XYZ file of C-alpha atoms in Angstrom:
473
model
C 0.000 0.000 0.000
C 3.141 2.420 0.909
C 4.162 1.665 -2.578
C 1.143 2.216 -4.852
C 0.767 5.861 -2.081
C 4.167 6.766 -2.921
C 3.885 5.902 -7.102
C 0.879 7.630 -7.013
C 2.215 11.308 -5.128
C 5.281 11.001 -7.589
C 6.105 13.423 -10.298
C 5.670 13.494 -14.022
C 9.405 12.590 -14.718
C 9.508 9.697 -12.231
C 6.092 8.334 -13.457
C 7.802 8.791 -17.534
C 10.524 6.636 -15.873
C 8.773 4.184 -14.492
C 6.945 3.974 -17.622
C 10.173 2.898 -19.626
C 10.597 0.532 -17.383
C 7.080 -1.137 -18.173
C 7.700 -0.347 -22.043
C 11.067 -2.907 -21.540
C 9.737 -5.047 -19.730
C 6.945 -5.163 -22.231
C 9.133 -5.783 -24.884
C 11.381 -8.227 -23.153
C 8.295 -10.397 -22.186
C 7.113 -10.461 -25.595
C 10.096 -11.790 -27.314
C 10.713 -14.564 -24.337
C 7.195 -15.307 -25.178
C 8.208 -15.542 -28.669
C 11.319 -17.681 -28.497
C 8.566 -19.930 -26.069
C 6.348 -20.255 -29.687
C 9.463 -20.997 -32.122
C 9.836 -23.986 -29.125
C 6.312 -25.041 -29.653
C 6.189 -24.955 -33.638
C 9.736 -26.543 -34.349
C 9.851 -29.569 -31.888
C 12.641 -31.169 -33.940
C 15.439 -28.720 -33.865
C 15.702 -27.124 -29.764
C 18.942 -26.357 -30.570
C 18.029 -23.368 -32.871
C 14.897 -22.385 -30.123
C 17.401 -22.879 -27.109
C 19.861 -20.332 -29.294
C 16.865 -17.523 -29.851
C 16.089 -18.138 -25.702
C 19.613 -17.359 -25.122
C 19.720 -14.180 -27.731
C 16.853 -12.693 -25.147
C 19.112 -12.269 -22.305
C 20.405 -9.328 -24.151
C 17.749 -7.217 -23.573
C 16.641 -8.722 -20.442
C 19.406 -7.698 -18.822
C 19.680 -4.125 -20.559
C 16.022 -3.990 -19.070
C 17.240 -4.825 -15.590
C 19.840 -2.689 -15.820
C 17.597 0.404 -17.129
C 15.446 -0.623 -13.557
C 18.097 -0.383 -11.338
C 19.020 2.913 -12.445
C 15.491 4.284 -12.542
C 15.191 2.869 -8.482
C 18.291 5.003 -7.605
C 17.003 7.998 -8.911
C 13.588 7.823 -7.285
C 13.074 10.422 -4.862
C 9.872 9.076 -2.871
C 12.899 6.064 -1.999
C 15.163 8.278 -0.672
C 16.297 8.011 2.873
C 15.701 11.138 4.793
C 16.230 12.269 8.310
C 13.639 11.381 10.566
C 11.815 8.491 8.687
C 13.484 6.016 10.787
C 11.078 6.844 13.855
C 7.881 5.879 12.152
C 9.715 2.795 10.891
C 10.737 3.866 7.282
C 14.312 3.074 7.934
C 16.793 2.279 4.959
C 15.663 -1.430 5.344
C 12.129 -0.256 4.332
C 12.829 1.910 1.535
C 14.712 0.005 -0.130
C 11.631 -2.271 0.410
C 9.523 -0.125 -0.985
C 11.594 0.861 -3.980
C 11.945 -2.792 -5.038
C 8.138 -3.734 -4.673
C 7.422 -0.591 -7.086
C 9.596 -2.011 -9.602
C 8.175 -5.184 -9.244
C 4.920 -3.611 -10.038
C 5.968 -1.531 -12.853
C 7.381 -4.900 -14.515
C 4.432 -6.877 -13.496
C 2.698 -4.676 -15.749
C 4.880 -4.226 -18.627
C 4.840 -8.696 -18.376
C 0.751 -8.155 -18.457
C 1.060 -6.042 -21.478
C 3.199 -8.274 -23.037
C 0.662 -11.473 -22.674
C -2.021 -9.250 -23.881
C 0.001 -8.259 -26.907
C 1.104 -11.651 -27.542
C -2.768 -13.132 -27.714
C -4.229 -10.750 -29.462
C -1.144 -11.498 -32.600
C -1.752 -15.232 -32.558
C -5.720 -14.197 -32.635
C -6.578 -15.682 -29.482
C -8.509 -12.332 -28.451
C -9.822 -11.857 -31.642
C -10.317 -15.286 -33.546
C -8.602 -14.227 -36.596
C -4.988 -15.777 -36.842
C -1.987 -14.169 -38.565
C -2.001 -14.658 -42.507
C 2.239 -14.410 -42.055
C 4.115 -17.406 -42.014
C 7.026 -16.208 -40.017
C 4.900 -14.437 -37.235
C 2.633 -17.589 -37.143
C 5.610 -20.058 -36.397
C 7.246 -17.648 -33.793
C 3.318 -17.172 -32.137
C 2.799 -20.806 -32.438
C -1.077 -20.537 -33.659
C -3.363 -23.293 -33.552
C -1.029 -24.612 -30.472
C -1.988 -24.803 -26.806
C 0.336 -22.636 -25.010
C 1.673 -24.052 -21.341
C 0.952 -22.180 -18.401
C 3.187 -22.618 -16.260
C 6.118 -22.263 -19.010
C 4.559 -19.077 -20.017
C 4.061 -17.790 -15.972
C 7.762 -18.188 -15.568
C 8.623 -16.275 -18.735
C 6.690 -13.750 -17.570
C 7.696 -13.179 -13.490
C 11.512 -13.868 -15.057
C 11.584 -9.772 -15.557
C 10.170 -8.387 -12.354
C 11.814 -11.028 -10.007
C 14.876 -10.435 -11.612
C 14.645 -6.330 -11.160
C 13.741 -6.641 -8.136
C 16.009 -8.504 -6.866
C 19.006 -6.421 -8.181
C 17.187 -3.226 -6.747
C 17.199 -4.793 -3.176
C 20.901 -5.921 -4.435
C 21.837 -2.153 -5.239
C 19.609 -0.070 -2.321
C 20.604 -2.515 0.566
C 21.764 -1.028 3.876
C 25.481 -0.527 4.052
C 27.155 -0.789 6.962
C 27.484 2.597 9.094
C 30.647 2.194 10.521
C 33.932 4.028 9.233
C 35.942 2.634 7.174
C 38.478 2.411 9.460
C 36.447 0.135 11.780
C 35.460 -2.330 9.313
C 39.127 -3.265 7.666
C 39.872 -6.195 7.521
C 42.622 -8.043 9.806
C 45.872 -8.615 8.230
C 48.625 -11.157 9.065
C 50.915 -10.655 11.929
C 54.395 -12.011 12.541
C 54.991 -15.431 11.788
C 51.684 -15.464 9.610
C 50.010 -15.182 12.629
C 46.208 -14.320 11.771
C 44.943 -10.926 13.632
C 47.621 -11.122 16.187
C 49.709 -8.617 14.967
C 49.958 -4.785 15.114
C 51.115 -1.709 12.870
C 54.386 -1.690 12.672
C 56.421 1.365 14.256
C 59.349 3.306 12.756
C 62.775 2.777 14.830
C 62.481 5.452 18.363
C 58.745 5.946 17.433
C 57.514 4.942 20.786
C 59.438 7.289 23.075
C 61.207 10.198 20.922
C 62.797 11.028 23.935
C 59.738 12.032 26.190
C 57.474 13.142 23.554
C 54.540 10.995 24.989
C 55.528 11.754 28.319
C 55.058 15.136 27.457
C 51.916 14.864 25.830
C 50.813 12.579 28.715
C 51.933 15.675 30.965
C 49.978 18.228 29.411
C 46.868 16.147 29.704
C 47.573 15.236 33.323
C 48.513 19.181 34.316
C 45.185 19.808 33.411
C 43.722 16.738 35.465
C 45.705 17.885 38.365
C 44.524 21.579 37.918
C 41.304 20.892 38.405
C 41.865 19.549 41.800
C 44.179 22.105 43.297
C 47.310 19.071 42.888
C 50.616 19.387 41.099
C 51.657 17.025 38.728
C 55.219 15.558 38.483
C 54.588 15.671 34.414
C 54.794 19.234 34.239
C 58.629 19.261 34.536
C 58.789 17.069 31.227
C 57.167 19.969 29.797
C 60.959 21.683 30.188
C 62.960 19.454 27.685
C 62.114 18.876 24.465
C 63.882 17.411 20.879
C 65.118 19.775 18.721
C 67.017 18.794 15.552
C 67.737 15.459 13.841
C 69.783 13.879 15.802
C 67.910 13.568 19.150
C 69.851 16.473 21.010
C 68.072 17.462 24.729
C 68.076 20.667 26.246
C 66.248 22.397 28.748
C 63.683 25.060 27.844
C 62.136 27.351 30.173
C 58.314 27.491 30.245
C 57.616 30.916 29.670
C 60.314 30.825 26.110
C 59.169 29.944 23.015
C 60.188 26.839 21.227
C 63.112 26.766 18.312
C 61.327 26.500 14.736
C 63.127 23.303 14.101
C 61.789 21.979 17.187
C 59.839 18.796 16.394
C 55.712 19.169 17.568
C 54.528 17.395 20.057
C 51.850 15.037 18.977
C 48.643 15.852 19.626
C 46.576 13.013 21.333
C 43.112 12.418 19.182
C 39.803 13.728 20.497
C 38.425 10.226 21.757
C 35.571 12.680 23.243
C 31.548 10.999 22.055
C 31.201 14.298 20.455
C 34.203 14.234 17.965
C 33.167 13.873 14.471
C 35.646 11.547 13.123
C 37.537 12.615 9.735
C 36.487 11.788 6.749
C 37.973 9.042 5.038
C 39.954 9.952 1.713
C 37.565 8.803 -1.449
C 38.820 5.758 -3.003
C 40.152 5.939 -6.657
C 37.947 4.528 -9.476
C 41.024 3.188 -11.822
C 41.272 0.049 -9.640
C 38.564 -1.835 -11.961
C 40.578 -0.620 -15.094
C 43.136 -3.129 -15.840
C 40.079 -6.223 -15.129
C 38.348 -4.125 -17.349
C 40.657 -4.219 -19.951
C 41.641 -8.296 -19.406
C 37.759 -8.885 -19.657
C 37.553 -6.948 -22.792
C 40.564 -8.779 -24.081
C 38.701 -12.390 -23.585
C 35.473 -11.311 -25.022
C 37.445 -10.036 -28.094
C 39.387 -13.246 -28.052
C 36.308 -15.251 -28.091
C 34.749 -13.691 -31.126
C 37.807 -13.677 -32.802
C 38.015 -17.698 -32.465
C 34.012 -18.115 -33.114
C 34.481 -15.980 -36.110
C 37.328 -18.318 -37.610
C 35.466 -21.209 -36.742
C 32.259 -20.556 -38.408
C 32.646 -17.714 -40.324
C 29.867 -15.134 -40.962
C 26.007 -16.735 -40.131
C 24.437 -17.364 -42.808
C 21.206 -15.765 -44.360
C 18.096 -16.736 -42.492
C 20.001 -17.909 -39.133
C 21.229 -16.188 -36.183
C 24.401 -15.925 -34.756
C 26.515 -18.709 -32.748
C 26.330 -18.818 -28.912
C 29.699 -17.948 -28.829
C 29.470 -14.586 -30.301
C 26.699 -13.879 -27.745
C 29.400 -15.543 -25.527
C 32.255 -12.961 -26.810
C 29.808 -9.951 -27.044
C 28.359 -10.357 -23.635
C 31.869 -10.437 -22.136
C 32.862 -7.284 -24.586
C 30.120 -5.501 -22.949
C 31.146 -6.588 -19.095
C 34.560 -5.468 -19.840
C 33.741 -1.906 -21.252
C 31.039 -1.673 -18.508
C 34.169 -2.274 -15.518
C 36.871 -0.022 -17.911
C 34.428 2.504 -18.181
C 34.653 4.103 -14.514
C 38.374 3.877 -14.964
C 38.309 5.651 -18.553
C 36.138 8.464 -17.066
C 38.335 8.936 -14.542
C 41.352 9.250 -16.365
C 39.205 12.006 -19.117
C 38.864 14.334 -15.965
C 42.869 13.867 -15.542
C 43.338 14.908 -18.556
C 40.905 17.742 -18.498
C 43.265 19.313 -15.829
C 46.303 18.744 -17.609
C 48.751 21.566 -18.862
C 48.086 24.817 -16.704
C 44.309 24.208 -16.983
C 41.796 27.105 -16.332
C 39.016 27.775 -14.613
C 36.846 26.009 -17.329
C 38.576 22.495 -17.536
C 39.450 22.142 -14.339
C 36.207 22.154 -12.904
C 34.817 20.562 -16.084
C 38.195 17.681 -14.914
C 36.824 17.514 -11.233
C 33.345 16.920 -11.909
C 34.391 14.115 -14.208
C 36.211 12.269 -11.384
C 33.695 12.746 -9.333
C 31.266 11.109 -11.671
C 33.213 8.309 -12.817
C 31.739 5.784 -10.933
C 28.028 6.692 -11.272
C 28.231 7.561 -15.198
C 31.294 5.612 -16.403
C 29.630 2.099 -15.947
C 26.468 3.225 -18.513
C 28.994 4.901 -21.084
C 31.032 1.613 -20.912
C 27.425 -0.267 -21.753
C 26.612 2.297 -24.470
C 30.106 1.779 -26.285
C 29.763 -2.194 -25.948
C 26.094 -1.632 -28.068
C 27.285 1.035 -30.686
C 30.306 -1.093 -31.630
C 27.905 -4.489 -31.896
C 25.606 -1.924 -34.020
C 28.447 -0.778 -36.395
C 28.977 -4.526 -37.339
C 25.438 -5.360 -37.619
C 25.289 -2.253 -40.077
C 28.834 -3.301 -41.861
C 29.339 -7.069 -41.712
C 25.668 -8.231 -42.366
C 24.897 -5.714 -44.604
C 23.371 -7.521 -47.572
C 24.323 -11.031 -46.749
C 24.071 -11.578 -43.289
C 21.202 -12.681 -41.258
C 17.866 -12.022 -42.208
C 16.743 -9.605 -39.063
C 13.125 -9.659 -39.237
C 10.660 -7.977 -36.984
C 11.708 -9.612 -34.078
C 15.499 -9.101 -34.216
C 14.664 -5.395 -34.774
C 13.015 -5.115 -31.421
C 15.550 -6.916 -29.441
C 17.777 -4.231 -31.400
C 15.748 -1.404 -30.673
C 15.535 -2.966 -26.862
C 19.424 -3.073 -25.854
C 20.239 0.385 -27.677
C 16.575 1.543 -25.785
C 17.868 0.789 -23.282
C 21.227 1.202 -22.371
C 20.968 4.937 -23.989
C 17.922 5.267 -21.229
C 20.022 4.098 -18.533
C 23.207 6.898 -19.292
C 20.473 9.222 -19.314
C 19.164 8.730 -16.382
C 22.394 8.213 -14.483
C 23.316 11.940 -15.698
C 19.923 12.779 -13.661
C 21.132 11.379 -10.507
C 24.395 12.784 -11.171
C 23.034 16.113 -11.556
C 20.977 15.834 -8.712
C 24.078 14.408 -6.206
C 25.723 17.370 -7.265
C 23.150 20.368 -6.803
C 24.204 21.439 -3.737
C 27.746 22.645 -5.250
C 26.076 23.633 -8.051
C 23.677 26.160 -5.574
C 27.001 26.903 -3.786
C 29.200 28.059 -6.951
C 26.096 30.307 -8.265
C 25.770 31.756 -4.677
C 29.879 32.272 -4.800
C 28.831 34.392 -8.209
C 29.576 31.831 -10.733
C 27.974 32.809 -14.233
C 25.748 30.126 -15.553
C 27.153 30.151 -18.915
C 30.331 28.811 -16.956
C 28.499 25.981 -15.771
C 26.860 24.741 -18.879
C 30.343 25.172 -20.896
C 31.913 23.155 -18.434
C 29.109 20.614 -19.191
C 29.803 20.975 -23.095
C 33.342 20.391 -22.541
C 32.612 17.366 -20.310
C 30.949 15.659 -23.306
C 32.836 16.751 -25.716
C 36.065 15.165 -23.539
C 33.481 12.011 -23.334
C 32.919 11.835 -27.210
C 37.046 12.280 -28.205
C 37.582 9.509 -25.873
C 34.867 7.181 -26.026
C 34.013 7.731 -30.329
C 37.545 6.074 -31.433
C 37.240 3.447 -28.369
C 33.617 2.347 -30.662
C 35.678 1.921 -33.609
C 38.347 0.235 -32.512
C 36.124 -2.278 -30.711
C 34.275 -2.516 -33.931
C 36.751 -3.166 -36.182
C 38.510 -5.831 -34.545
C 35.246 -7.595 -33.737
C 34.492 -7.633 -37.170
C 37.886 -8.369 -38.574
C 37.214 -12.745 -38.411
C 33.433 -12.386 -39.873
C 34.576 -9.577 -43.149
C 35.854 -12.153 -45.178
């Protein structure tokens, strides 16, 4: 009930969201429903209907993948301040957020069924005069219910699921607090401790002095003298441990070493913030990944050679593809980041540099869709170059998974700029407060795409062309 309240009070552009998640899920149903009638009408060949059922988990996991980025930008999901107390915790929302997608591809699976009847004129009585659509609708044949219920909960179970995967409660604790254990001496498990620099414990009395000052002002709350405070009269100065004595009321020598400061262990200290990890670290897997998927096509290519007209493609060139596309998708936070680095290269200005920063910032949450989008343009430039003519027939169907994935996936880097512009309104409010001119802002957003495009255009054709390099022959 929460859920339907909270789809209902949303706004136009979440509702338009939510309906593009129905509209692939729609279209994702129908063609599992599909590949289910190519099953029923050819009994004697499951190879070639187990090969079309595999082709669908292209855009069945472009559709997932367009959910889970519609669920993180969904503002009735958010968690707030305060919604914990009348139990809408983290736990809850995220809840929430997945039954709502559940719903929205519930209905996009419903829409799907109904479209699928009415073709193979089970609404309407009249069957379809085409050949091709009637052996991929399987008229005249009883369709199985429970085959067809599990085509049909396989979208919304599946985004679901990866929603509650993405929105789970994270741990609160600091990072610092979490690490994990390493190896002590001797291989000892957990045992041992951080090592310590040679005359890091005692530095000649610099703990006692520290250890001093805190006691002094112990002992000067109740009226008694501390034996400490005379510790306070020698300190280290120089390199090479000399000790002299220093009166209290002279100042120390410049190339006195500072006392450390013992940390505020006080319940109101706000602890500091740990430094932002860097998003390269997923760059060179990306690139091995890549590497293997290429590999793979490369050997399916020599193997079989282009498809030939009328059939579809080998399961190892979905194989090779799908591991093309997971390898772009891990490079491309890595990529992004590196764009920004070179955005600030070279005595940059005002302009690039803030264009640069914004770009590292953003790796992670728009690098991962631009990796996705690269993997489908290349596949697209040898669809439109290598089985141009006398290739594959792609009929209706293989034009909507086509129209699906690149749907899709362009959908999904769309709406992860969204959520990247709204994670980083605040400094946007700030730097137009500061006095910022808009026309600064939005040419440092030109020049962030335009960065994106030099980088990420030639990285298409490269992919491209050695993809295509075993089938152009």
């Amino acid at each position: 009930m929460l859920a339907l309240r909270l789809t209902r009070s949303a706004h136009l552009a979440v509702h338009l969201r939510r309906l593009l998640v129905a509209v692939a899920s729609a279209g994702t149903g129908f063609l599992l429903l599909c590949a289910l009638g190519h099953a029923l009408s050819h009994p004697g060949t499951p190879g070639a209907s187990a090969l079309r059922l595999a082709w669908c988990a292209a855009p069945l996991a472009a559709a997932v993948y367009l959910a889970v980025a519609v669920a993180r930008t969904d503002p009735g999901t958010r968690p707030r301040s305060g919604l914990s107390a009348i139990g809408l915790g983290p736990g809850r929302l995220m809840a929430v957020s997945a039954t709502t997608t559940a719903l929205s591809a519930a209905l996009g699976s419903a829409a799907a069924l109904l479209a699928f009847l009415y073709l193979r004129g089970g609404l309407t009585g009249r069957p379809p005069s085409d050949r091709v659509a009637a052996d991929a609708l399987a008229v005249g044949q009883s369709l199985p219910a429970p085959a067809v219920l599990t085509l049909l909960v396989l979208v919304p179970a599946l985004a679901s699921a990866a929603v509650a995967h993405t929105l789970r409660p994270r741990d609160p604790r600091p990072a610092a607090a979490t690490a994990p254990r390493g190896y002590g001496r001797f291989g000892a498990y957990g045992w041992g401790k951080a090592r310590e620099t040679f005359g890091a414990y005692g530095r000649f009395g610099a703990r006692t002095a520290a250890a001093g000052a805190a006691g002094s002002r112990a002992a000067g709350a109740v009226g008694v003298p501390s034996i400490v405070e005379r510790s306070e009269e020698w300190e280290r100065v120089g390199a090479g441990g000399t000790l002299r004595r220093q009166a209290s009321d002279a100042h120390p020598s410049p190339s006195a070493d500072a006392t450390p400061q013992t940390p505020d262990t006080s319940p109101d200290a706000q602890p500091e913030p740990a430094p932002r990890p860097q998003n390269t670290t997923a760059l060179p897997w990306g690139i091995a990944v890549l590497t293997a998927g290429l590999t793979v096509e490369t050997y399916t290519g020599n193997a079989a050679g282009a498809p030939a007209p009328g059939t579809a493609p080998s399961a190892g060139v979905l194989i090779g593809w799908a591991l093309t596309a997971l390898g772009l998708a891990l490079a491309g936070p890595g990529l992004t980041h590196l764009c920004g680095r070179l955005l600030q290269a070279a005595r940059p200005g005002a302009l690039r540099l803030l264009a640069g920063r914004v770009l590292m910032e953003e790796s992670q949450r728009v690098g991962r869709p631009l990796g996705v989008v690269t993997a489908v343009a290349a596949a697209a430039y040898v669809t439109t170059t290598v089985y141009d003519g006398d290739g594959p027939a792609f009929g209706p169907l293989s034009a909507l998974g086509a129209l699906l994935v690149a749907g899709c996936t362009v959908a999904t880097l769309l709406t992860a700029a969204v959520e990247a512009r709204h994670a980083r309104a605040d400094t946007t409010d700030a730097l137009l407060r500061l006095g910022a001119p808009p026309a600064t802002l939005r040419a440092a957003a030109a020049v962030r795409a335009a960065a994106l495009l030099v980088l990420f255009g030639p990285l298409v054709l490269v992919v491209a062309v050695l993809a295509a390099l075993p089938l152009d022959h």
